[in-house]
């Protein structure tokens, strides 16, 4: 995938509310504007990379892009689970991410438990992969310390400038 690493940011919006309640794995959803800017070669599926909320610390993340076949969503989503325990929700804040690698395609499962196990193995794989020097260096990329982290900047025309790499 020649578009990786792929940098983007956007305001965290409300999704279906299923991540934390049903799965125990919250996912911060990006608005449509961010989803629509994805390059054509960034396929749907599960990715790993780095993420930061507002001006906060950079953490490991896993991201799901697509239609959640287990739930048969009609709308394409881009949802990030940040591998960190936050004290509070961060709806309305700006989430900055860099996607660095691809894990697997999205698929359906026979049970909710099977989906949860798959997500937990994705998290373990992401943790290991991101410790490799080539990926670790992106954690300190200037992208995460640049100034355009305000919700207004991220939701307006600036998306066309800040998405991409
Ligand atoms: P929604 O369907 O609205 O996205 P979720 O159940 O997926 O609801 O929960 C996502 C929300 O949980 C995020 O928008 C964020 O505010 C909060 N949250 C708390 N901890 C995390 C985390 N580690 N990763 C992602 N989101 C988190
Ligand atoms: N949903 C699916 O339907 N199939 C999947 O294979 C799948 N894999 C996921 C992997 C990760 C790492 C994450 C964070 C989410 C995944 N999801 C998948 C999305 C999940 O169904 C979604 O986060 C919840 O429905 C909450 O919106
Ligand atoms: Mg979510």
Short mmCIF file of N, CA and C and ligand atoms in Angstrom, two decimals:
data_model
loop_
_atom_site.label_atom_id
_atom_site.label_comp_id
_atom_site.label_asym_id
_atom_site.label_seq_id
_atom_site.Cartn_x
_atom_site.Cartn_y
_atom_site.Cartn_z
N UNK A 1 0.86 -1.21 0.00
CA UNK A 1 0.00 0.00 0.00
C UNK A 1 0.88 1.24 0.00
N UNK A 2 0.96 1.90 -1.13
CA UNK A 2 1.94 2.99 -1.25
C UNK A 2 1.55 4.24 -0.44
N UNK A 3 0.29 4.34 -0.03
CA UNK A 3 -0.12 5.51 0.76
C UNK A 3 0.30 5.42 2.23
N UNK A 4 0.81 4.27 2.68
CA UNK A 4 1.24 4.16 4.08
C UNK A 4 2.70 4.61 4.23
N UNK A 5 3.09 5.30 5.29
CA UNK A 5 2.24 5.75 6.39
C UNK A 5 1.26 6.85 5.93
N UNK A 6 0.04 6.79 6.45
CA UNK A 6 -0.98 7.77 6.10
C UNK A 6 -1.36 8.57 7.35
N UNK A 7 -1.18 9.89 7.26
CA UNK A 7 -1.47 10.79 8.39
C UNK A 7 -2.84 11.44 8.19
N UNK A 8 -3.65 11.49 9.22
CA UNK A 8 -4.88 12.28 9.11
C UNK A 8 -5.36 12.69 10.49
N UNK A 9 -6.22 13.70 10.52
CA UNK A 9 -6.84 14.04 11.80
C UNK A 9 -8.24 14.57 11.59
N UNK A 10 -9.05 14.52 12.65
CA UNK A 10 -10.42 14.99 12.55
C UNK A 10 -11.05 14.99 13.92
N UNK A 11 -12.20 15.65 14.00
CA UNK A 11 -12.93 15.72 15.27
C UNK A 11 -13.56 14.36 15.56
N UNK A 12 -13.57 13.96 16.81
CA UNK A 12 -14.20 12.69 17.20
C UNK A 12 -15.72 12.88 17.25
N UNK A 13 -16.43 12.08 16.45
CA UNK A 13 -17.89 12.20 16.39
C UNK A 13 -18.56 10.97 17.01
N UNK A 14 -19.87 11.06 17.22
CA UNK A 14 -20.60 9.92 17.79
C UNK A 14 -20.85 8.87 16.72
N UNK A 15 -20.68 7.59 17.08
CA UNK A 15 -20.98 6.49 16.17
C UNK A 15 -22.25 5.80 16.61
N UNK A 16 -22.27 4.48 16.57
CA UNK A 16 -23.48 3.74 16.94
C UNK A 16 -23.52 3.47 18.44
N UNK A 17 -22.45 3.84 19.16
CA UNK A 17 -22.42 3.63 20.60
C UNK A 17 -22.24 2.17 21.00
N UNK A 18 -21.74 1.33 20.06
CA UNK A 18 -21.63 -0.10 20.34
C UNK A 18 -20.27 -0.48 20.90
N UNK A 19 -19.25 0.32 20.56
CA UNK A 19 -17.87 -0.05 20.91
C UNK A 19 -17.70 -0.39 22.38
N UNK A 20 -18.00 0.59 23.25
CA UNK A 20 -17.77 0.31 24.67
C UNK A 20 -18.85 -0.58 25.26
N UNK A 21 -20.09 -0.31 24.91
CA UNK A 21 -21.18 -1.03 25.58
C UNK A 21 -21.19 -2.51 25.23
N UNK A 22 -21.17 -2.84 23.93
CA UNK A 22 -21.31 -4.24 23.54
C UNK A 22 -19.98 -4.98 23.53
N UNK A 23 -18.92 -4.29 23.16
CA UNK A 23 -17.64 -4.98 22.95
C UNK A 23 -16.64 -4.75 24.07
N UNK A 24 -16.83 -3.70 24.86
CA UNK A 24 -15.83 -3.35 25.87
C UNK A 24 -14.59 -2.74 25.25
N UNK A 25 -14.69 -2.38 23.96
CA UNK A 25 -13.55 -1.80 23.25
C UNK A 25 -14.02 -0.52 22.55
N UNK A 26 -13.87 0.66 23.22
CA UNK A 26 -14.36 1.89 22.61
C UNK A 26 -13.57 2.25 21.35
N UNK A 27 -14.25 2.79 20.36
CA UNK A 27 -13.58 3.25 19.13
C UNK A 27 -14.00 4.68 18.85
N UNK A 28 -13.03 5.57 18.69
CA UNK A 28 -13.30 6.97 18.37
C UNK A 28 -13.55 7.07 16.86
N UNK A 29 -14.74 7.54 16.50
CA UNK A 29 -15.12 7.59 15.08
C UNK A 29 -14.78 8.93 14.45
N UNK A 30 -14.27 8.88 13.21
CA UNK A 30 -13.98 10.08 12.43
C UNK A 30 -15.23 10.50 11.65
N UNK A 31 -15.35 11.80 11.33
CA UNK A 31 -16.47 12.25 10.50
C UNK A 31 -16.31 11.81 9.04
N UNK A 32 -17.41 11.89 8.28
CA UNK A 32 -17.40 11.48 6.87
C UNK A 32 -16.31 12.17 6.07
N UNK A 33 -16.04 13.45 6.39
CA UNK A 33 -15.06 14.20 5.61
C UNK A 33 -13.69 13.51 5.61
N UNK A 34 -13.33 12.92 6.74
CA UNK A 34 -12.04 12.23 6.84
C UNK A 34 -12.09 10.90 6.06
N UNK A 35 -13.21 10.19 6.20
CA UNK A 35 -13.37 8.91 5.50
C UNK A 35 -13.31 9.13 3.98
N UNK A 36 -13.94 10.20 3.53
CA UNK A 36 -14.00 10.47 2.09
C UNK A 36 -12.64 10.86 1.49
N UNK A 37 -11.73 11.34 2.34
CA UNK A 37 -10.41 11.73 1.84
C UNK A 37 -9.41 10.57 1.71
N UNK A 38 -9.80 9.38 2.15
CA UNK A 38 -8.85 8.26 2.10
C UNK A 38 -8.41 8.00 0.66
N UNK A 39 -7.11 7.80 0.43
CA UNK A 39 -6.66 7.48 -0.93
C UNK A 39 -7.26 6.14 -1.40
N UNK A 40 -7.40 5.99 -2.71
CA UNK A 40 -8.06 4.80 -3.27
C UNK A 40 -7.34 3.50 -2.90
N UNK A 41 -6.03 3.55 -2.70
CA UNK A 41 -5.32 2.29 -2.41
C UNK A 41 -5.35 1.91 -0.93
N UNK A 42 -5.96 2.74 -0.09
CA UNK A 42 -6.12 2.35 1.32
C UNK A 42 -7.42 1.54 1.43
N UNK A 43 -7.24 0.20 1.40
CA UNK A 43 -8.40 -0.69 1.39
C UNK A 43 -9.10 -0.72 2.75
N UNK A 44 -10.32 -1.22 2.76
CA UNK A 44 -10.99 -1.44 4.03
C UNK A 44 -10.22 -2.55 4.77
N UNK A 45 -10.34 -2.56 6.08
CA UNK A 45 -9.64 -3.57 6.87
C UNK A 45 -9.13 -3.00 8.17
N UNK A 46 -8.26 -3.76 8.82
CA UNK A 46 -7.77 -3.39 10.14
C UNK A 46 -6.30 -2.94 10.03
N UNK A 47 -6.02 -1.77 10.61
CA UNK A 47 -4.69 -1.16 10.55
C UNK A 47 -4.16 -0.92 11.97
N UNK A 48 -2.85 -0.71 12.06
CA UNK A 48 -2.26 -0.28 13.33
C UNK A 48 -1.42 0.96 13.09
N UNK A 49 -1.20 1.70 14.17
CA UNK A 49 -0.41 2.92 14.04
C UNK A 49 -0.34 3.66 15.36
N UNK A 50 -0.20 4.98 15.26
CA UNK A 50 -0.06 5.85 16.43
C UNK A 50 -1.19 6.86 16.45
N UNK A 51 -1.60 7.29 17.65
CA UNK A 51 -2.71 8.24 17.75
C UNK A 51 -2.50 9.18 18.92
N UNK A 52 -2.99 10.42 18.79
CA UNK A 52 -3.02 11.30 19.96
C UNK A 52 -4.29 12.13 19.97
N UNK A 53 -4.80 12.37 21.18
CA UNK A 53 -6.03 13.14 21.37
C UNK A 53 -5.64 14.55 21.75
N UNK A 54 -6.11 15.54 20.97
CA UNK A 54 -5.74 16.93 21.24
C UNK A 54 -4.24 17.08 21.24
N UNK A 55 -3.71 17.69 22.29
CA UNK A 55 -2.26 17.84 22.41
C UNK A 55 -1.67 16.81 23.35
N UNK A 56 -2.40 15.73 23.57
CA UNK A 56 -1.97 14.72 24.53
C UNK A 56 -0.84 13.84 24.04
N UNK A 57 -0.53 12.80 24.83
CA UNK A 57 0.57 11.88 24.49
C UNK A 57 0.20 11.04 23.27
N UNK A 58 1.23 10.54 22.60
CA UNK A 58 1.03 9.65 21.45
C UNK A 58 0.99 8.20 21.95
N UNK A 59 -0.08 7.48 21.57
CA UNK A 59 -0.26 6.10 22.01
C UNK A 59 -0.39 5.18 20.79
N UNK A 60 -0.17 3.88 21.03
CA UNK A 60 -0.42 2.89 19.99
C UNK A 60 -1.93 2.83 19.71
N UNK A 61 -2.28 2.47 18.49
CA UNK A 61 -3.71 2.35 18.17
C UNK A 61 -3.96 1.22 17.17
N UNK A 62 -5.21 0.75 17.12
CA UNK A 62 -5.69 -0.10 16.03
C UNK A 62 -6.91 0.58 15.43
N UNK A 63 -7.07 0.44 14.12
CA UNK A 63 -8.18 1.13 13.45
C UNK A 63 -8.92 0.17 12.53
N UNK A 64 -10.24 0.30 12.51
CA UNK A 64 -11.06 -0.49 11.60
C UNK A 64 -11.66 0.45 10.55
N UNK A 65 -11.47 0.11 9.28
CA UNK A 65 -12.04 0.91 8.20
C UNK A 65 -12.99 0.02 7.41
N UNK A 66 -14.25 0.44 7.27
CA UNK A 66 -15.17 -0.34 6.45
C UNK A 66 -16.59 -0.33 6.96
N UNK A 67 -17.29 -1.41 6.68
CA UNK A 67 -18.73 -1.47 6.94
C UNK A 67 -19.08 -2.42 8.08
N UNK A 68 -18.11 -2.81 8.90
CA UNK A 68 -18.36 -3.74 10.01
C UNK A 68 -19.27 -4.91 9.59
N UNK A 69 -18.75 -5.86 8.80
CA UNK A 69 -19.61 -6.94 8.28
C UNK A 69 -20.39 -7.69 9.36
N UNK A 70 -19.87 -7.75 10.59
CA UNK A 70 -20.60 -8.45 11.66
C UNK A 70 -21.92 -7.73 11.93
N UNK A 71 -21.93 -6.41 11.77
CA UNK A 71 -23.13 -5.60 12.05
C UNK A 71 -23.84 -5.15 10.78
N UNK A 72 -23.22 -5.44 9.61
CA UNK A 72 -23.79 -5.06 8.31
C UNK A 72 -24.14 -3.57 8.23
N UNK A 73 -23.20 -2.71 8.62
CA UNK A 73 -23.44 -1.26 8.54
C UNK A 73 -23.60 -0.84 7.08
N UNK A 74 -24.42 0.19 6.84
CA UNK A 74 -24.56 0.68 5.46
C UNK A 74 -23.60 1.83 5.21
N UNK A 75 -23.04 2.39 6.29
CA UNK A 75 -22.14 3.53 6.14
C UNK A 75 -20.70 3.12 6.45
N UNK A 76 -19.78 3.53 5.59
CA UNK A 76 -18.36 3.22 5.80
C UNK A 76 -17.85 4.04 6.98
N UNK A 77 -17.15 3.40 7.91
CA UNK A 77 -16.63 4.14 9.06
C UNK A 77 -15.14 3.94 9.20
N UNK A 78 -14.55 4.83 9.96
CA UNK A 78 -13.12 4.79 10.26
C UNK A 78 -13.05 4.99 11.76
N UNK A 79 -12.77 3.90 12.49
CA UNK A 79 -12.85 3.93 13.96
C UNK A 79 -11.53 3.53 14.58
N UNK A 80 -11.08 4.32 15.52
CA UNK A 80 -9.78 4.08 16.16
C UNK A 80 -9.94 3.67 17.61
N UNK A 81 -9.36 2.54 17.97
CA UNK A 81 -9.25 2.20 19.39
C UNK A 81 -7.83 2.58 19.83
N UNK A 82 -7.76 3.54 20.74
CA UNK A 82 -6.46 3.98 21.25
C UNK A 82 -6.09 3.02 22.38
N UNK A 83 -4.86 2.47 22.32
CA UNK A 83 -4.44 1.48 23.31
C UNK A 83 -3.93 2.22 24.55
N UNK A 84 -4.88 2.74 25.30
CA UNK A 84 -4.61 3.54 26.49
C UNK A 84 -5.93 3.67 27.24
N UNK A 85 -5.85 3.76 28.57
CA UNK A 85 -7.07 3.96 29.36
C UNK A 85 -7.24 5.44 29.66
N UNK A 86 -8.31 6.05 29.14
CA UNK A 86 -8.58 7.47 29.37
C UNK A 86 -9.56 7.62 30.53
N UNK A 87 -9.42 8.73 31.25
CA UNK A 87 -10.31 8.97 32.39
C UNK A 87 -11.72 9.31 31.93
N UNK A 88 -11.79 10.00 30.77
CA UNK A 88 -13.10 10.49 30.28
C UNK A 88 -13.21 10.30 28.78
N UNK A 89 -14.46 10.39 28.28
CA UNK A 89 -14.69 10.39 26.83
C UNK A 89 -14.08 11.64 26.22
N UNK A 90 -13.80 11.60 24.91
CA UNK A 90 -13.22 12.78 24.28
C UNK A 90 -13.94 13.14 22.97
N UNK A 91 -15.26 13.01 22.98
CA UNK A 91 -16.06 13.47 21.84
C UNK A 91 -15.78 14.96 21.62
N UNK A 92 -15.68 15.38 20.35
CA UNK A 92 -15.48 16.80 20.03
C UNK A 92 -14.02 17.21 20.01
N UNK A 93 -13.14 16.36 20.55
CA UNK A 93 -11.70 16.69 20.49
C UNK A 93 -11.12 16.21 19.17
N UNK A 94 -9.92 16.71 18.85
CA UNK A 94 -9.29 16.31 17.60
C UNK A 94 -8.40 15.09 17.82
N UNK A 95 -8.65 14.08 17.03
CA UNK A 95 -7.83 12.87 17.07
C UNK A 95 -6.88 12.90 15.88
N UNK A 96 -5.58 12.79 16.16
CA UNK A 96 -4.57 12.74 15.09
C UNK A 96 -4.03 11.32 15.03
N UNK A 97 -3.96 10.76 13.84
CA UNK A 97 -3.45 9.39 13.71
C UNK A 97 -2.48 9.26 12.54
N UNK A 98 -1.57 8.30 12.68
CA UNK A 98 -0.82 7.86 11.50
C UNK A 98 -1.01 6.35 11.41
N UNK A 99 -1.52 5.92 10.27
CA UNK A 99 -1.68 4.48 10.01
C UNK A 99 -0.37 4.00 9.39
N UNK A 100 0.22 2.97 9.98
CA UNK A 100 1.53 2.55 9.46
C UNK A 100 1.52 1.16 8.84
N UNK A 101 0.59 0.31 9.24
CA UNK A 101 0.58 -1.05 8.68
C UNK A 101 -0.81 -1.66 8.67
N UNK A 102 -0.94 -2.71 7.86
CA UNK A 102 -2.23 -3.38 7.65
C UNK A 102 -2.20 -4.73 8.35
N UNK A 103 -3.26 -5.09 9.06
CA UNK A 103 -3.30 -6.39 9.74
C UNK A 103 -4.10 -7.43 8.94
N UNK A 104 -5.36 -7.10 8.59
CA UNK A 104 -6.24 -8.09 7.94
C UNK A 104 -7.48 -7.41 7.39
N UNK A 105 -8.23 -8.10 6.53
CA UNK A 105 -9.50 -7.52 6.08
C UNK A 105 -10.56 -7.60 7.18
N UNK A 106 -11.59 -6.79 7.10
CA UNK A 106 -12.74 -6.91 8.02
C UNK A 106 -13.51 -8.17 7.62
N UNK A 107 -14.08 -8.86 8.59
CA UNK A 107 -14.89 -10.03 8.26
C UNK A 107 -16.03 -10.17 9.25
N UNK A 108 -16.95 -11.10 8.94
CA UNK A 108 -18.03 -11.36 9.88
C UNK A 108 -17.61 -12.50 10.81
N UNK A 109 -18.29 -12.66 11.92
CA UNK A 109 -17.95 -13.71 12.88
C UNK A 109 -19.24 -14.40 13.32
N UNK A 110 -19.11 -15.65 13.86
CA UNK A 110 -20.29 -16.39 14.30
C UNK A 110 -20.84 -15.88 15.61
N UNK A 111 -20.01 -15.20 16.38
CA UNK A 111 -20.48 -14.70 17.67
C UNK A 111 -19.74 -13.42 18.03
N UNK A 112 -20.34 -12.70 18.98
CA UNK A 112 -19.73 -11.47 19.46
C UNK A 112 -18.39 -11.79 20.14
N UNK A 113 -18.34 -12.93 20.86
CA UNK A 113 -17.09 -13.32 21.52
C UNK A 113 -15.97 -13.51 20.52
N UNK A 114 -16.31 -14.09 19.35
CA UNK A 114 -15.28 -14.33 18.32
C UNK A 114 -14.77 -13.00 17.77
N UNK A 115 -15.68 -12.02 17.61
CA UNK A 115 -15.26 -10.68 17.14
C UNK A 115 -14.33 -10.04 18.18
N UNK A 116 -14.72 -10.14 19.45
CA UNK A 116 -13.91 -9.54 20.52
C UNK A 116 -12.52 -10.20 20.58
N UNK A 117 -12.46 -11.53 20.44
CA UNK A 117 -11.15 -12.21 20.45
C UNK A 117 -10.29 -11.74 19.30
N UNK A 118 -10.91 -11.59 18.11
CA UNK A 118 -10.14 -11.14 16.94
C UNK A 118 -9.58 -9.74 17.19
N UNK A 119 -10.40 -8.86 17.77
CA UNK A 119 -9.92 -7.49 18.04
C UNK A 119 -8.78 -7.53 19.06
N UNK A 120 -8.91 -8.39 20.07
CA UNK A 120 -7.83 -8.47 21.07
C UNK A 120 -6.54 -9.00 20.45
N UNK A 121 -6.63 -9.94 19.51
CA UNK A 121 -5.37 -10.36 18.85
C UNK A 121 -4.81 -9.27 17.96
N UNK A 122 -5.71 -8.47 17.34
CA UNK A 122 -5.21 -7.32 16.54
C UNK A 122 -4.41 -6.38 17.45
N UNK A 123 -4.93 -6.15 18.66
CA UNK A 123 -4.27 -5.24 19.59
C UNK A 123 -2.88 -5.78 19.96
N UNK A 124 -2.80 -7.09 20.22
CA UNK A 124 -1.50 -7.69 20.56
C UNK A 124 -0.53 -7.58 19.40
N UNK A 125 -1.02 -7.82 18.18
CA UNK A 125 -0.16 -7.74 17.00
C UNK A 125 0.35 -6.31 16.81
N UNK A 126 -0.56 -5.33 16.99
CA UNK A 126 -0.19 -3.92 16.83
C UNK A 126 0.90 -3.54 17.83
N UNK A 127 0.74 -3.97 19.08
CA UNK A 127 1.72 -3.63 20.13
C UNK A 127 3.11 -4.13 19.74
N UNK A 128 3.19 -5.37 19.24
CA UNK A 128 4.49 -5.94 18.86
C UNK A 128 5.09 -5.22 17.65
N UNK A 129 4.27 -5.05 16.61
CA UNK A 129 4.76 -4.44 15.37
C UNK A 129 5.28 -3.02 15.61
N UNK A 130 4.56 -2.26 16.44
CA UNK A 130 4.90 -0.85 16.63
C UNK A 130 6.19 -0.65 17.41
N UNK A 131 6.68 -1.71 18.06
CA UNK A 131 7.95 -1.61 18.77
C UNK A 131 9.15 -1.72 17.83
N UNK A 132 8.92 -2.05 16.56
CA UNK A 132 10.02 -2.12 15.60
C UNK A 132 10.50 -0.70 15.28
N UNK A 133 11.84 -0.51 15.17
CA UNK A 133 12.41 0.83 14.99
C UNK A 133 11.78 1.64 13.85
N UNK A 134 11.49 1.00 12.70
CA UNK A 134 10.93 1.74 11.56
C UNK A 134 9.57 2.35 11.88
N UNK A 135 8.80 1.70 12.77
CA UNK A 135 7.49 2.22 13.15
C UNK A 135 7.58 3.14 14.37
N UNK A 136 8.49 2.80 15.29
CA UNK A 136 8.69 3.58 16.51
C UNK A 136 9.05 5.03 16.18
N UNK A 137 9.78 5.22 15.09
CA UNK A 137 10.23 6.58 14.77
C UNK A 137 9.06 7.50 14.40
N UNK A 138 7.95 6.92 13.95
CA UNK A 138 6.80 7.76 13.59
C UNK A 138 6.07 8.30 14.81
N UNK A 139 6.32 7.69 15.97
CA UNK A 139 5.68 8.15 17.21
C UNK A 139 6.08 9.59 17.52
N UNK A 140 7.29 9.96 17.13
CA UNK A 140 7.79 11.30 17.46
C UNK A 140 7.73 12.23 16.24
N UNK A 141 6.96 11.86 15.21
CA UNK A 141 6.85 12.71 14.02
C UNK A 141 6.29 14.09 14.39
N UNK A 142 6.79 15.12 13.68
CA UNK A 142 6.32 16.50 13.91
C UNK A 142 4.82 16.66 13.76
N UNK A 143 4.21 15.79 12.96
CA UNK A 143 2.75 15.83 12.77
C UNK A 143 2.00 15.89 14.10
N UNK A 144 2.51 15.14 15.10
CA UNK A 144 1.82 15.08 16.39
C UNK A 144 2.07 16.31 17.27
N UNK A 145 3.05 17.13 16.90
CA UNK A 145 3.27 18.32 17.73
C UNK A 145 2.91 19.61 16.98
N UNK A 146 2.38 19.49 15.75
CA UNK A 146 2.03 20.70 14.98
C UNK A 146 0.77 21.33 15.56
N UNK A 147 0.47 22.54 15.09
CA UNK A 147 -0.51 23.37 15.80
C UNK A 147 -1.98 23.17 15.42
N UNK A 148 -2.27 22.53 14.30
CA UNK A 148 -3.67 22.52 13.83
C UNK A 148 -4.52 21.44 14.51
N UNK A 149 -4.57 21.51 15.84
CA UNK A 149 -5.34 20.51 16.57
C UNK A 149 -6.69 21.02 17.07
N UNK A 150 -7.09 22.22 16.70
CA UNK A 150 -8.36 22.71 17.23
C UNK A 150 -9.50 22.13 16.43
N UNK A 151 -10.66 21.83 17.07
CA UNK A 151 -11.76 21.21 16.35
C UNK A 151 -12.15 22.02 15.11
N UNK A 152 -12.14 23.35 15.20
CA UNK A 152 -12.58 24.14 14.05
C UNK A 152 -11.62 23.95 12.87
N UNK A 153 -10.33 23.93 13.13
CA UNK A 153 -9.37 23.77 12.04
C UNK A 153 -9.51 22.40 11.38
N UNK A 154 -9.82 21.39 12.19
CA UNK A 154 -9.83 20.04 11.65
C UNK A 154 -11.11 19.70 10.90
N UNK A 155 -12.17 20.45 11.11
CA UNK A 155 -13.44 20.08 10.49
C UNK A 155 -13.76 20.93 9.27
N UNK A 156 -12.93 21.92 8.99
CA UNK A 156 -13.23 22.78 7.85
C UNK A 156 -12.37 22.42 6.65
N UNK A 157 -12.17 23.38 5.78
CA UNK A 157 -11.44 23.14 4.54
C UNK A 157 -10.03 22.61 4.79
N UNK A 158 -9.56 22.79 6.01
CA UNK A 158 -8.19 22.37 6.29
C UNK A 158 -8.00 20.87 6.15
N UNK A 159 -9.10 20.12 6.20
CA UNK A 159 -8.99 18.68 5.99
C UNK A 159 -8.25 18.34 4.72
N UNK A 160 -8.45 19.12 3.69
CA UNK A 160 -7.83 18.80 2.41
C UNK A 160 -6.32 18.99 2.47
N UNK A 161 -5.86 19.80 3.43
CA UNK A 161 -4.42 20.02 3.54
C UNK A 161 -3.79 19.02 4.52
N UNK A 162 -4.50 18.76 5.62
CA UNK A 162 -3.87 17.95 6.65
C UNK A 162 -4.03 16.45 6.42
N UNK A 163 -4.99 16.03 5.57
CA UNK A 163 -5.06 14.61 5.28
C UNK A 163 -3.98 14.28 4.27
N UNK A 164 -3.43 13.12 4.35
CA UNK A 164 -2.42 12.70 3.38
C UNK A 164 -1.05 12.71 4.02
N UNK A 165 -0.04 12.60 3.21
CA UNK A 165 1.30 12.52 3.80
C UNK A 165 2.33 13.16 2.90
P1 LIG B 1 -19.36 5.56 19.38
O1 LIG B 1 -20.23 4.58 18.67
O2 LIG B 1 -20.06 6.87 19.66
O3 LIG B 1 -18.05 5.74 18.67
P2 LIG B 1 -18.00 3.89 21.35
O4 LIG B 1 -18.71 2.98 22.29
O5 LIG B 1 -17.22 3.31 20.23
O6 LIG B 1 -19.09 4.92 20.82
O7 LIG B 1 -17.07 4.80 22.26
C1 LIG B 1 -16.22 5.71 21.65
C2 LIG B 1 -15.85 6.88 22.54
O8 LIG B 1 -15.23 6.42 23.74
C3 LIG B 1 -14.81 7.75 21.85
O9 LIG B 1 -15.42 8.70 21.00
C4 LIG B 1 -14.10 8.39 23.04
O10 LIG B 1 -14.75 9.60 23.40
C5 LIG B 1 -14.25 7.36 24.16
N1 LIG B 1 -13.03 6.60 24.47
C6 LIG B 1 -12.57 6.38 25.74
N2 LIG B 1 -11.45 5.63 25.73
C7 LIG B 1 -11.15 5.38 24.42
C8 LIG B 1 -10.07 4.67 23.78
N3 LIG B 1 -9.10 4.07 24.48
N4 LIG B 1 -10.08 4.61 22.42
C9 LIG B 1 -11.07 5.20 21.73
N5 LIG B 1 -12.11 5.88 22.27
C10 LIG B 1 -12.16 5.98 23.61
N1 LIG B 2 -16.16 -5.27 12.83
C1 LIG B 2 -16.49 -6.30 12.02
O1 LIG B 2 -17.65 -6.45 11.66
N2 LIG B 2 -15.56 -7.20 11.57
C2 LIG B 2 -14.25 -7.11 11.92
O2 LIG B 2 -13.43 -7.92 11.49
C3 LIG B 2 -13.87 -6.02 12.81
N3 LIG B 2 -12.60 -5.89 13.22
C4 LIG B 2 -12.25 -4.84 14.06
C5 LIG B 2 -10.93 -4.71 14.49
C6 LIG B 2 -10.56 -3.68 15.33
C7 LIG B 2 -9.12 -3.56 15.77
C8 LIG B 2 -11.53 -2.73 15.76
C9 LIG B 2 -11.15 -1.62 16.67
C10 LIG B 2 -12.84 -2.86 15.33
C11 LIG B 2 -13.22 -3.91 14.49
N4 LIG B 2 -14.53 -4.07 14.05
C12 LIG B 2 -14.88 -5.12 13.22
C13 LIG B 2 -15.51 -3.00 14.30
C14 LIG B 2 -16.45 -3.22 15.43
O3 LIG B 2 -17.53 -3.98 14.99
C15 LIG B 2 -16.89 -1.80 15.83
O4 LIG B 2 -15.79 -1.16 16.43
C16 LIG B 2 -18.07 -1.78 16.74
O5 LIG B 2 -19.18 -2.20 16.02
C17 LIG B 2 -18.32 -0.37 17.28
O6 LIG B 2 -18.59 0.55 16.30
MG1 LIG B 3 -17.00 3.98 18.00
#
